[in-house]
């Protein structure tokens, strides 16, 4: 599967509070409404101008903080096709897999704001079409590939009637 | 081959011998969510076509993040969650019951348990020797419905503690110091195992402050052995039968080893806006403080209130500073009322809010104004954490918070003892 879109560049230490600010806590049951405030304090223009397939590019420890699964879910709802970062916080990473949001680990230093990116999720290949830089992300462990392959944890459970993670 | 605490606990619940790096499907002893993450848990259970909970007595919903409800949206969430508990038989801890992690520690968590909570600070129960970790709402929905989850057995870091904390210095100072040293992603994915002679004198409450913040350096769990302190805690909470001794094997394999002399730790703060921007108070300089907040799942226990009350007794909160106290559970609220602690805090000029999470997550009861500075005992100081991205939060021990409330500026508690 190929994803193509513009890079939205963010720095190190992007927290779940950046993705989904705490002051919109009351909207958590209303995910489409919550998605309108995605990155409200670090990229106020993001929610209004993000396009389907666009790619969020972070630095170290992306998604640190809260366990709120709302963070990857609203990224998906805004149309974001994938997240690229040097490293992720554990809970965000797991939640992203469960939500079916592709999260790749690569060195993002060479990617610039607005660059056109193309990702091949099957091979982990990331191409920066603007600069010509190419990189490969390490593959996910089989368990995570199974969940992502089924379209997230909800679809996995619907398909198998429980966790079926062998191999 | 020797086992770490993480390998022992996850192996026992997976029903086989396991080692770090393996994927396992352990049974879950307790699963829980709150009013922020619970509605999504309910929604995802429905989306998966699941109606029943495997064991309602081991599943719970806590109404603590917006408690009592400050807005209609939260009220409707509470209504939904109360109905869910009624329908499924899950335990409901309604408003005033307290903060989820603290109530789970008091009433449900046992040494050797696997516990999953839809809140990042679910690692708090590691203080009791439980493998407890934070997950998302969908993972918790699966754990509630099937009574199991999937996990990769983490590699562990051994953190050996020696010596005793000096007067005026607390486990909050230690864990902030540790996070400052290792960094906010220094232990990403690992289990931290706190061992050694220095743990013997740390109560479960003091351990809980450390275990609670394990996630702030990225860890999956922060674990203590189950020992005499654990037994004492369970006795105090009338659950002595839940005790079992638990320790890692002497020849267990650790990915990294650290050793600290607790007597050398001094009062520190984490400066805004990151938990790992840790400095000794003496190096921070003059910081005028508008709000002091004592409470949360990190430091809202009776022991924490006693630290603060010891400093605030017979003194007054600075006229340009406000002191907000919110306790961790109904039991703590009652105990602090009975022993006069609440009176001391109120006489000093503080306001005592009901047990809950409100100020810490920026929902209500203490949202900062633009440019305001708060010194709080919570576990996070991220931009916007207390409801305003233009507010600034320093994290500190309850003693530092109390000293700061009196002085109106960031202060070393040792000057007030």
Coordinates of C-alpha atoms in Angstrom, one line a residue:
Chain A
X1 CA 0.0 0.0 0.0
X2 CA 1.3 3.4 -1.0
X3 CA 0.6 6.7 0.8
X4 CA 1.5 10.0 -0.7
X5 CA 1.2 13.4 0.8
X6 CA 2.8 16.6 2.2
X7 CA 5.0 16.5 5.3
X8 CA 3.8 18.4 8.4
X9 CA 7.0 18.8 10.3
X10 CA 7.0 18.8 14.1
X11 CA 9.9 18.6 16.5
X12 CA 11.0 16.3 19.3
X13 CA 8.7 15.5 22.3
X14 CA 5.3 16.0 20.7
X15 CA 2.9 15.0 23.5
X16 CA -0.6 13.7 23.4
X17 CA -1.5 17.1 24.8
X18 CA -0.1 18.7 21.7
X19 CA -2.1 16.3 19.5
X20 CA -5.2 16.6 21.5
X21 CA -5.1 19.5 23.9
X22 CA -6.3 18.9 27.5
X23 CA -8.6 21.9 27.4
X24 CA -10.8 20.1 24.8
X25 CA -11.2 17.2 27.3
X26 CA -14.9 17.6 27.2
X27 CA -15.0 16.7 23.5
X28 CA -13.5 13.2 23.9
X29 CA -16.7 11.4 23.3
X30 CA -17.1 13.4 20.1
X31 CA -14.1 12.4 18.0
X32 CA -14.9 14.3 14.8
X33 CA -15.2 17.5 16.9
X34 CA -12.1 16.7 18.8
X35 CA -10.2 16.3 15.5
X36 CA -10.9 19.9 14.7
X37 CA -8.5 20.9 17.5
X38 CA -5.7 18.6 16.5
X39 CA -2.3 20.3 17.1
X40 CA -4.3 23.5 18.1
X41 CA -1.4 24.9 20.1
X42 CA 1.6 23.9 17.9
X43 CA 0.2 24.1 14.4
X44 CA -3.0 26.0 14.6
X45 CA -3.5 25.9 10.8
X46 CA -3.2 22.1 10.7
X47 CA -6.8 20.9 11.3
X48 CA -8.2 23.2 8.7
X49 CA -5.7 22.6 5.9
X50 CA -4.5 19.0 6.3
X51 CA -5.4 16.9 3.3
X52 CA -6.0 13.2 3.0
X53 CA -2.8 11.3 2.8
X54 CA -0.7 14.0 4.4
X55 CA 2.1 12.8 6.7
X56 CA 2.9 13.9 10.2
X57 CA 6.7 14.0 10.7
X58 CA 8.0 14.1 14.3
X59 CA 11.3 13.8 16.0
X60 CA 12.2 11.8 19.2
X61 CA 9.6 10.3 21.5
X62 CA 6.5 11.1 19.5
X63 CA 3.2 10.8 21.3
X64 CA 4.6 10.9 24.9
X65 CA 2.1 11.4 27.7
X66 CA -1.4 10.2 28.0
X67 CA -2.8 6.8 27.1
X68 CA -5.6 8.6 25.2
X69 CA -6.2 6.6 22.1
X70 CA -8.1 9.6 20.9
X71 CA -4.7 11.0 19.8
X72 CA -4.0 8.5 16.9
X73 CA -7.7 8.2 16.1
X74 CA -8.1 11.9 15.5
X75 CA -4.9 12.0 13.4
X76 CA -6.6 9.4 11.2
X77 CA -9.9 11.4 11.2
X78 CA -8.1 14.5 10.0
X79 CA -7.0 12.4 7.0
X80 CA -3.3 11.9 8.1
X81 CA -2.0 8.8 6.2
X82 CA 0.9 8.0 8.4
X83 CA 3.2 9.3 11.1
X84 CA 7.0 9.2 10.7
X85 CA 9.3 9.8 13.7
X86 CA 12.7 8.8 15.1
X87 CA 11.1 7.1 18.1
X88 CA 7.7 6.8 19.8
X89 CA 6.3 6.7 23.2
X90 CA 5.2 3.1 23.9
X91 CA 1.5 3.7 24.5
X92 CA 1.0 6.0 21.5
X93 CA 2.7 3.5 19.3
X94 CA 0.5 0.6 20.5
X95 CA -2.6 2.8 20.1
X96 CA -1.6 3.8 16.6
X97 CA -1.3 0.1 15.6
X98 CA -4.7 -0.6 17.2
X99 CA -6.2 2.3 15.4
X100 CA -4.8 1.2 12.1
X101 CA -2.6 4.4 11.8
X102 CA 0.7 3.5 10.2
X103 CA 3.7 4.6 12.3
X104 CA 7.2 4.3 10.8
X105 CA 10.5 4.7 12.6
X106 CA 13.0 6.6 10.5
X107 CA 15.5 9.4 10.8
X108 CA 13.3 12.4 10.0
X109 CA 16.0 15.1 10.1
X110 CA 16.3 15.4 6.3
X111 CA 12.5 15.8 5.8
X112 CA 11.4 19.4 5.5
X113 CA 8.0 21.0 6.1
X114 CA 5.9 20.7 3.0
X115 CA 8.1 18.1 1.2
X116 CA 6.1 15.6 -0.9
X117 CA 6.6 12.1 0.6
X118 CA 5.7 8.7 -0.6
X119 CA 5.6 5.6 1.6
X120 CA 5.3 2.0 0.8
X121 CA 3.9 0.3 3.8
X122 CA 4.7 -3.2 2.7
X123 CA 8.4 -2.5 2.3
X124 CA 8.8 0.3 4.8
X125 CA 10.3 2.5 2.1
X126 CA 10.0 6.2 2.5
X127 CA 10.8 8.5 -0.4
X128 CA 11.1 12.3 -0.1
X129 CA 10.1 13.2 -3.7
X130 CA 11.1 16.9 -3.1
X131 CA 14.7 16.1 -2.1
X132 CA 15.2 12.6 -3.6
X133 CA 16.2 11.2 -0.2
X134 CA 15.1 7.6 0.3
X135 CA 15.0 5.6 3.6
X136 CA 13.7 2.2 4.9
X137 CA 11.9 1.8 8.2
X138 CA 12.4 -1.4 10.1
X139 CA 9.5 -3.9 9.9
X140 CA 7.0 -4.2 12.7
X141 CA 7.0 -7.4 14.8
X142 CA 4.6 -10.0 13.4
X143 CA 2.0 -9.5 16.1
X144 CA 1.6 -5.8 15.2
X145 CA 1.7 -6.6 11.5
X146 CA -1.2 -9.0 12.1
X147 CA -3.3 -6.3 13.8
X148 CA -2.4 -3.6 11.2
X149 CA -3.1 -6.1 8.4
X150 CA -6.6 -6.7 9.8
X151 CA -7.2 -2.9 9.9
X152 CA -6.8 -2.3 13.6
X153 CA -7.8 -4.1 16.8
X154 CA -11.5 -3.7 16.4
X155 CA -11.4 -5.3 13.0
X156 CA -9.1 -8.0 14.2
X157 CA -11.5 -8.9 17.0
X158 CA -14.5 -8.9 14.7
X159 CA -12.7 -11.1 12.2
X160 CA -11.3 -13.7 14.7
X161 CA -13.7 -13.4 17.7
X162 CA -10.7 -12.8 20.0
X163 CA -6.9 -12.3 19.8
X164 CA -5.4 -14.5 17.1
X165 CA -1.8 -13.4 17.0
X166 CA 0.2 -16.5 16.2
X167 CA 3.0 -15.9 13.8
Chain B
X1 CA 17.7 -19.1 34.2
X2 CA 16.8 -16.3 36.7
X3 CA 13.8 -14.2 36.2
X4 CA 13.1 -10.5 36.6
X5 CA 9.9 -9.4 38.3
X6 CA 8.4 -8.7 34.9
X7 CA 9.3 -12.2 33.6
X8 CA 8.0 -13.8 36.7
X9 CA 4.6 -12.1 36.7
X10 CA 3.9 -12.2 33.0
X11 CA 5.1 -15.9 32.9
X12 CA 2.7 -16.8 35.7
X13 CA -0.2 -15.2 33.9
X14 CA 0.7 -16.6 30.5
X15 CA 1.0 -20.1 32.1
X16 CA 4.5 -20.8 30.9
X17 CA 8.2 -19.9 31.3
X18 CA 8.9 -16.6 29.5
X19 CA 11.8 -14.3 28.8
X20 CA 12.2 -10.7 27.8
X21 CA 11.4 -10.2 24.1
X22 CA 8.7 -12.9 23.8
X23 CA 5.1 -12.1 22.9
X24 CA 2.6 -13.5 25.4
X25 CA -1.1 -13.5 26.0
X26 CA -1.4 -13.1 29.8
X27 CA -4.7 -13.3 31.7
X28 CA -5.6 -9.9 33.2
X29 CA -6.4 -9.7 36.9
X30 CA -7.9 -6.2 36.7
X31 CA -8.9 -3.8 33.9
X32 CA -10.1 -0.3 34.2
X33 CA -10.9 3.0 32.5
X34 CA -12.1 6.5 33.5
X35 CA -14.5 9.1 32.3
X36 CA -12.0 10.4 29.8
X37 CA -11.1 7.1 28.2
X38 CA -14.1 5.0 29.3
X39 CA -16.6 6.3 26.7
X40 CA -14.3 5.2 23.9
X41 CA -13.9 1.8 25.7
X42 CA -17.7 1.4 25.6
X43 CA -17.9 2.6 22.0
X44 CA -15.2 0.1 20.9
X45 CA -16.7 -2.8 22.7
X46 CA -19.9 -2.1 20.8
X47 CA -18.0 -1.7 17.5
X48 CA -16.4 -5.2 18.2
X49 CA -19.9 -6.6 18.8
X50 CA -19.1 -7.4 22.4
X51 CA -21.7 -7.0 25.1
X52 CA -20.5 -9.0 28.1
X53 CA -17.6 -8.5 30.4
X54 CA -15.6 -11.7 31.2
X55 CA -15.5 -11.0 35.0
X56 CA -17.4 -7.9 36.1
X57 CA -15.7 -8.0 39.5
X58 CA -12.4 -7.4 37.8
X59 CA -13.4 -4.6 35.6
X60 CA -14.1 -1.0 36.8
X61 CA -14.9 2.5 35.6
X62 CA -13.9 5.5 37.6
X63 CA -15.6 8.9 37.3
X64 CA -12.7 11.0 38.5
X65 CA -11.3 13.2 35.7
X66 CA -14.3 15.6 35.6
X67 CA -15.7 14.9 39.0
X68 CA -18.2 16.3 39.8
X69 CA -19.0 17.2 36.2
X70 CA -18.3 20.8 35.3
X71 CA -20.0 20.6 31.9
X72 CA -22.9 18.9 30.1
X73 CA -20.5 16.9 27.9
X74 CA -18.9 15.3 30.9
X75 CA -22.3 14.8 32.5
X76 CA -23.5 12.9 29.4
X77 CA -20.2 10.8 29.5
X78 CA -20.9 10.0 33.2
X79 CA -24.5 9.0 32.3
X80 CA -23.2 6.7 29.6
X81 CA -20.6 5.1 31.9
X82 CA -23.1 4.5 34.7
X83 CA -25.4 2.8 32.3
X84 CA -22.5 0.6 31.0
X85 CA -21.7 -0.5 34.5
X86 CA -25.3 -1.3 35.3
X87 CA -25.6 -3.3 32.1
X88 CA -22.4 -5.2 32.3
X89 CA -22.0 -5.5 36.1
X90 CA -18.6 -3.7 36.0
X91 CA -17.6 -1.9 39.2
X92 CA -18.6 1.8 39.1
X93 CA -16.5 4.2 41.2
X94 CA -18.8 7.3 41.0
X95 CA -17.8 10.9 41.7
X96 CA -16.1 11.3 45.1
X97 CA -14.7 7.8 45.1
X98 CA -11.3 9.0 44.1
X99 CA -8.6 8.8 41.6
X100 CA -8.5 5.5 39.7
X101 CA -4.9 4.3 40.4
X102 CA -5.1 5.1 44.1
X103 CA -8.5 3.3 44.5
X104 CA -7.2 0.3 42.5
X105 CA -4.2 0.2 44.9
X106 CA -6.3 0.5 48.0
X107 CA -9.0 -2.0 47.0
X108 CA -8.0 -4.4 44.2
X109 CA -4.3 -4.7 43.2
X110 CA -2.3 -7.6 44.5
X111 CA 1.3 -8.6 44.2
X112 CA 1.8 -10.7 41.1
X113 CA -1.3 -9.3 39.3
X114 CA -1.4 -8.2 35.6
X115 CA -3.3 -5.0 35.5
X116 CA -4.2 -2.8 32.5
X117 CA -5.8 0.6 32.7
X118 CA -6.9 3.1 30.1
X119 CA -4.6 5.7 31.6
X120 CA -0.9 6.1 31.3
X121 CA -0.3 6.2 35.0
X122 CA -1.8 2.8 35.6
X123 CA 1.8 1.7 36.3
X124 CA 1.2 3.1 39.9
X125 CA 0.3 -0.4 41.1
X126 CA 3.8 -1.5 40.5
X127 CA 4.3 -0.2 44.0
X128 CA 2.5 -3.3 45.2
X129 CA 4.4 -5.7 43.0
X130 CA 1.7 -5.9 40.3
X131 CA 2.7 -5.7 36.6
X132 CA 0.4 -2.7 35.8
X133 CA 0.6 -0.7 32.6
X134 CA -1.3 1.9 30.7
X135 CA -3.0 1.1 27.4
X136 CA -5.6 2.6 25.1
X137 CA -9.4 2.3 25.4
X138 CA -9.6 -0.5 22.8
X139 CA -7.0 -2.6 24.5
X140 CA -8.9 -2.2 27.8
X141 CA -12.2 -3.1 26.1
X142 CA -10.6 -6.4 24.9
X143 CA -9.1 -7.1 28.4
X144 CA -12.6 -6.5 29.9
X145 CA -14.4 -8.7 27.4
X146 CA -12.0 -11.6 27.2
X147 CA -10.0 -11.4 30.4
X148 CA -6.7 -11.3 28.6
X149 CA -4.4 -9.1 26.5
X150 CA -1.3 -9.4 24.5
X151 CA 2.1 -8.1 25.6
X152 CA 5.7 -8.3 24.7
X153 CA 7.7 -9.2 27.8
X154 CA 9.9 -6.2 28.4
X155 CA 13.6 -6.0 29.1
X156 CA 14.2 -4.6 32.6
X157 CA 16.4 -2.0 34.1
X158 CA 17.5 -2.7 37.6
X159 CA 17.6 0.4 39.9
X160 CA 19.3 -0.4 43.2
X161 CA 18.5 2.0 46.0
X162 CA 20.8 2.4 49.0
X163 CA 20.7 4.6 52.0
X164 CA 17.7 6.7 53.3
X165 CA 16.3 10.0 52.1
X166 CA 17.4 13.0 54.1
X167 CA 14.9 15.2 56.1
X168 CA 12.8 17.3 53.7
X169 CA 13.5 15.0 50.7
X170 CA 11.0 12.6 49.3
X171 CA 10.6 9.9 46.7
X172 CA 9.2 12.5 44.4
X173 CA 12.6 14.2 44.4
X174 CA 14.2 10.9 43.7
X175 CA 12.0 10.0 40.7
X176 CA 12.3 13.5 39.2
X177 CA 16.1 13.2 39.6
X178 CA 16.1 9.8 37.9
X179 CA 13.9 11.0 35.0
X180 CA 16.1 14.1 34.7
X181 CA 19.1 11.9 34.5
X182 CA 17.8 9.2 32.1
X183 CA 15.5 11.5 30.0
X184 CA 11.8 11.4 29.0
X185 CA 12.5 8.5 26.6
X186 CA 15.4 7.0 28.5
X187 CA 13.5 3.9 29.5
X188 CA 11.1 3.7 26.7
X189 CA 9.4 0.3 26.7
X190 CA 11.4 -1.1 29.6
X191 CA 10.3 -2.3 33.0
X192 CA 12.0 -0.4 35.8
X193 CA 12.6 -2.7 38.8
X194 CA 13.4 -0.7 42.0
X195 CA 15.4 -3.0 44.4
X196 CA 18.0 -2.9 47.1
X197 CA 18.2 -2.0 50.8
X198 CA 17.0 1.6 50.3
X199 CA 13.5 0.3 49.3
X200 CA 13.0 -1.4 52.7
X201 CA 12.1 1.8 54.4
X202 CA 9.9 3.1 51.7
X203 CA 6.2 2.7 52.4
X204 CA 3.9 1.6 49.6
X205 CA 2.7 5.2 49.4
X206 CA 6.3 6.4 48.9
X207 CA 6.9 3.7 46.3
X208 CA 3.7 4.6 44.5
X209 CA 5.1 8.1 43.7
X210 CA 8.1 6.4 42.0
X211 CA 6.0 3.7 40.2
X212 CA 3.5 6.3 39.1
X213 CA 6.1 8.3 37.2
X214 CA 7.8 5.3 35.5
X215 CA 5.9 6.2 32.4
X216 CA 7.4 9.7 32.4
X217 CA 10.7 8.2 31.3
X218 CA 8.9 6.0 28.8
X219 CA 8.8 2.8 30.9
X220 CA 6.0 0.2 30.5
X221 CA 6.0 -0.6 34.2
X222 CA 7.7 0.5 37.4
X223 CA 8.0 -2.4 39.8
X224 CA 8.8 -3.0 43.4
X225 CA 9.2 -6.3 45.1
X226 CA 6.3 -7.4 47.4
X227 CA 7.8 -7.4 51.0
X228 CA 7.0 -6.4 54.6
X229 CA 6.0 -2.9 53.4
X230 CA 3.5 -4.4 51.0
X231 CA 2.1 -6.6 53.7
X232 CA 1.7 -3.6 56.0
X233 CA -0.2 -1.7 53.3
X234 CA -2.5 -4.6 52.6
X235 CA -3.1 -5.1 56.4
X236 CA -4.0 -1.3 56.7
X237 CA -6.5 -1.8 53.9
X238 CA -7.9 -5.0 55.4
X239 CA -6.6 -7.2 52.6
X240 CA -3.8 -9.2 54.3
X241 CA -5.0 -12.3 52.5
X242 CA -4.0 -10.7 49.2
X243 CA -0.3 -10.7 50.2
X244 CA 2.3 -12.9 48.6
X245 CA 6.1 -12.3 48.8
X246 CA 7.6 -11.5 45.4
X247 CA 11.1 -10.8 44.4
X248 CA 13.2 -11.2 41.2
X249 CA 15.7 -14.0 41.1
X250 CA 19.3 -13.0 42.2
X251 CA 20.6 -14.1 38.8
X252 CA 17.9 -12.4 36.7
X253 CA 19.1 -10.7 33.5
X254 CA 18.9 -6.9 33.4
X255 CA 19.6 -4.8 30.4
X256 CA 21.0 -1.9 32.4
X257 CA 21.9 -1.5 36.1
X258 CA 21.8 1.7 38.1
X259 CA 22.6 2.4 41.7
X260 CA 21.7 5.4 43.8
X261 CA 22.4 6.5 47.3
X262 CA 19.1 8.1 48.4
X263 CA 20.9 10.2 51.1
X264 CA 22.5 12.2 48.4
X265 CA 19.3 13.3 46.7
X266 CA 18.2 16.9 47.3
X267 CA 14.9 18.7 46.6
X268 CA 14.5 19.2 42.9
X269 CA 11.8 20.5 40.5
X270 CA 11.0 19.6 36.9
X271 CA 10.8 22.9 35.0
X272 CA 8.2 23.6 32.3
X273 CA 7.4 22.2 29.8
X274 CA 9.0 18.8 30.2
X275 CA 9.3 16.3 33.0
X276 CA 13.0 15.7 32.4
X277 CA 14.0 19.4 32.8
X278 CA 15.0 18.7 36.3
X279 CA 17.1 21.0 38.5
X280 CA 17.9 21.3 42.2
X281 CA 15.8 24.1 43.6
X282 CA 18.9 26.1 44.5
X283 CA 19.8 26.3 40.8
X284 CA 16.4 27.5 39.6
X285 CA 16.6 31.1 40.9
X286 CA 13.6 33.2 42.0
X287 CA 10.3 32.0 40.6
X288 CA 7.1 33.9 41.7
X289 CA 4.3 31.4 42.0
X290 CA 0.6 32.1 41.5
X291 CA -0.8 28.7 42.2
X292 CA 0.3 25.7 44.3
X293 CA -1.5 22.4 43.7
X294 CA -1.2 19.4 46.1
X295 CA -2.8 16.2 45.1
X296 CA -3.1 13.8 42.1
X297 CA -2.4 10.1 41.7
X298 CA 1.3 10.9 42.2
X299 CA 1.2 12.7 45.5
X300 CA -2.4 12.9 46.9
X301 CA -2.1 10.3 49.6
X302 CA -2.3 10.7 53.3
X303 CA 1.5 10.6 53.7
X304 CA 1.8 13.5 51.2
X305 CA -0.8 15.6 53.0
X306 CA 1.1 15.0 56.3
X307 CA 4.3 16.4 54.7
X308 CA 2.5 19.5 53.5
X309 CA 0.5 20.0 56.7
X310 CA 3.7 19.7 58.8
X311 CA 5.0 22.8 56.9
X312 CA 1.8 24.7 56.7
X313 CA 0.7 24.2 60.4
X314 CA 0.5 27.6 62.1
X315 CA 1.6 29.4 58.9
X316 CA -0.4 31.3 56.2
X317 CA -0.4 30.8 52.4
X318 CA 1.2 33.9 50.7
X319 CA -1.5 36.5 49.9
X320 CA -0.6 36.4 46.1
X321 CA -0.5 32.7 45.9
X322 CA -3.5 30.2 46.1
X323 CA -3.3 26.7 47.4
X324 CA -5.5 24.0 45.9
X325 CA -5.6 20.6 47.5
X326 CA -7.3 17.6 45.9
X327 CA -7.0 14.2 47.5
X328 CA -6.5 10.8 45.9
X329 CA -9.4 8.9 47.4
X330 CA -12.4 9.0 49.7
X331 CA -10.5 7.0 52.3
X332 CA -7.7 9.6 52.2
X333 CA -10.3 12.4 52.4
X334 CA -11.8 10.8 55.5
X335 CA -8.5 9.9 57.2
X336 CA -7.2 13.5 56.6
X337 CA -10.4 14.9 58.0
X338 CA -10.3 12.7 61.1
X339 CA -6.7 13.4 62.0
X340 CA -7.0 17.2 61.5
X341 CA -4.9 17.5 58.4
X342 CA -7.7 19.1 56.3
X343 CA -8.2 21.7 59.1
X344 CA -4.6 22.6 59.1
X345 CA -4.6 23.0 55.3
X346 CA -7.7 25.1 55.3
X347 CA -6.6 27.3 58.3
X348 CA -3.4 28.0 56.4
X349 CA -5.5 29.4 53.5
X350 CA -5.8 26.4 51.2
X351 CA -9.0 25.2 49.5
X352 CA -9.7 21.4 49.6
X353 CA -11.5 20.1 46.5
X354 CA -13.1 16.7 46.3
X355 CA -11.0 13.6 45.4
X356 CA -10.3 13.6 41.7
X357 CA -8.0 14.6 38.8
X358 CA -9.6 17.9 37.6
X359 CA -6.8 20.4 38.1
X360 CA -4.0 18.1 36.9
X361 CA -5.6 17.5 33.5
X362 CA -6.9 21.0 33.0
X363 CA -10.5 20.1 33.2
X364 CA -11.6 22.3 36.1
X365 CA -10.7 23.5 39.6
X366 CA -7.5 25.3 38.9
X367 CA -7.1 26.1 35.2
X368 CA -4.2 28.6 35.0
X369 CA -4.5 32.1 33.5
X370 CA -2.2 33.3 30.8
X371 CA 1.4 33.6 32.1
X372 CA 0.7 32.1 35.4
X373 CA 3.1 29.8 37.2
X374 CA 2.0 26.7 39.2
X375 CA 4.1 24.5 41.4
X376 CA 2.3 21.2 41.7
X377 CA 2.8 17.6 42.9
X378 CA 1.4 16.0 39.7
X379 CA 3.4 14.0 37.2
X380 CA 3.3 16.2 34.1
X381 CA 4.1 19.8 33.2
X382 CA 3.5 19.7 29.4
X383 CA 2.4 22.7 27.5
X384 CA -1.3 23.1 28.1
X385 CA -1.5 20.4 30.8
X386 CA -3.5 22.5 33.3
X387 CA -5.8 23.8 30.6
X388 CA -3.8 26.7 29.3
X389 CA -0.9 26.5 26.9
X390 CA 0.3 29.9 28.2
X391 CA 0.6 28.6 31.8
X392 CA 3.8 27.1 33.3
X393 CA 4.1 24.2 35.6
X394 CA 6.9 23.1 37.9
X395 CA 6.7 19.6 39.4
X396 CA 7.8 19.1 43.0
X397 CA 7.2 17.2 46.2
X398 CA 4.3 18.0 48.5
X399 CA 6.8 19.5 51.0
X400 CA 8.3 21.8 48.3
X401 CA 4.8 22.7 47.2
X402 CA 3.8 23.7 50.8
X403 CA 6.9 25.7 51.4
X404 CA 6.3 27.5 48.1
X405 CA 2.7 28.3 49.0
X406 CA 3.9 30.1 52.1
X407 CA 6.8 32.0 50.5
X408 CA 4.9 32.8 47.3
X409 CA 7.9 31.7 45.4
X410 CA 9.6 28.4 44.7
X411 CA 11.2 27.4 48.0
X412 CA 13.3 24.6 49.5
X413 CA 11.2 22.8 52.1
X414 CA 14.2 22.2 54.3
X415 CA 14.1 25.9 55.3
X416 CA 10.7 25.4 56.8
X417 CA 11.3 22.2 58.8

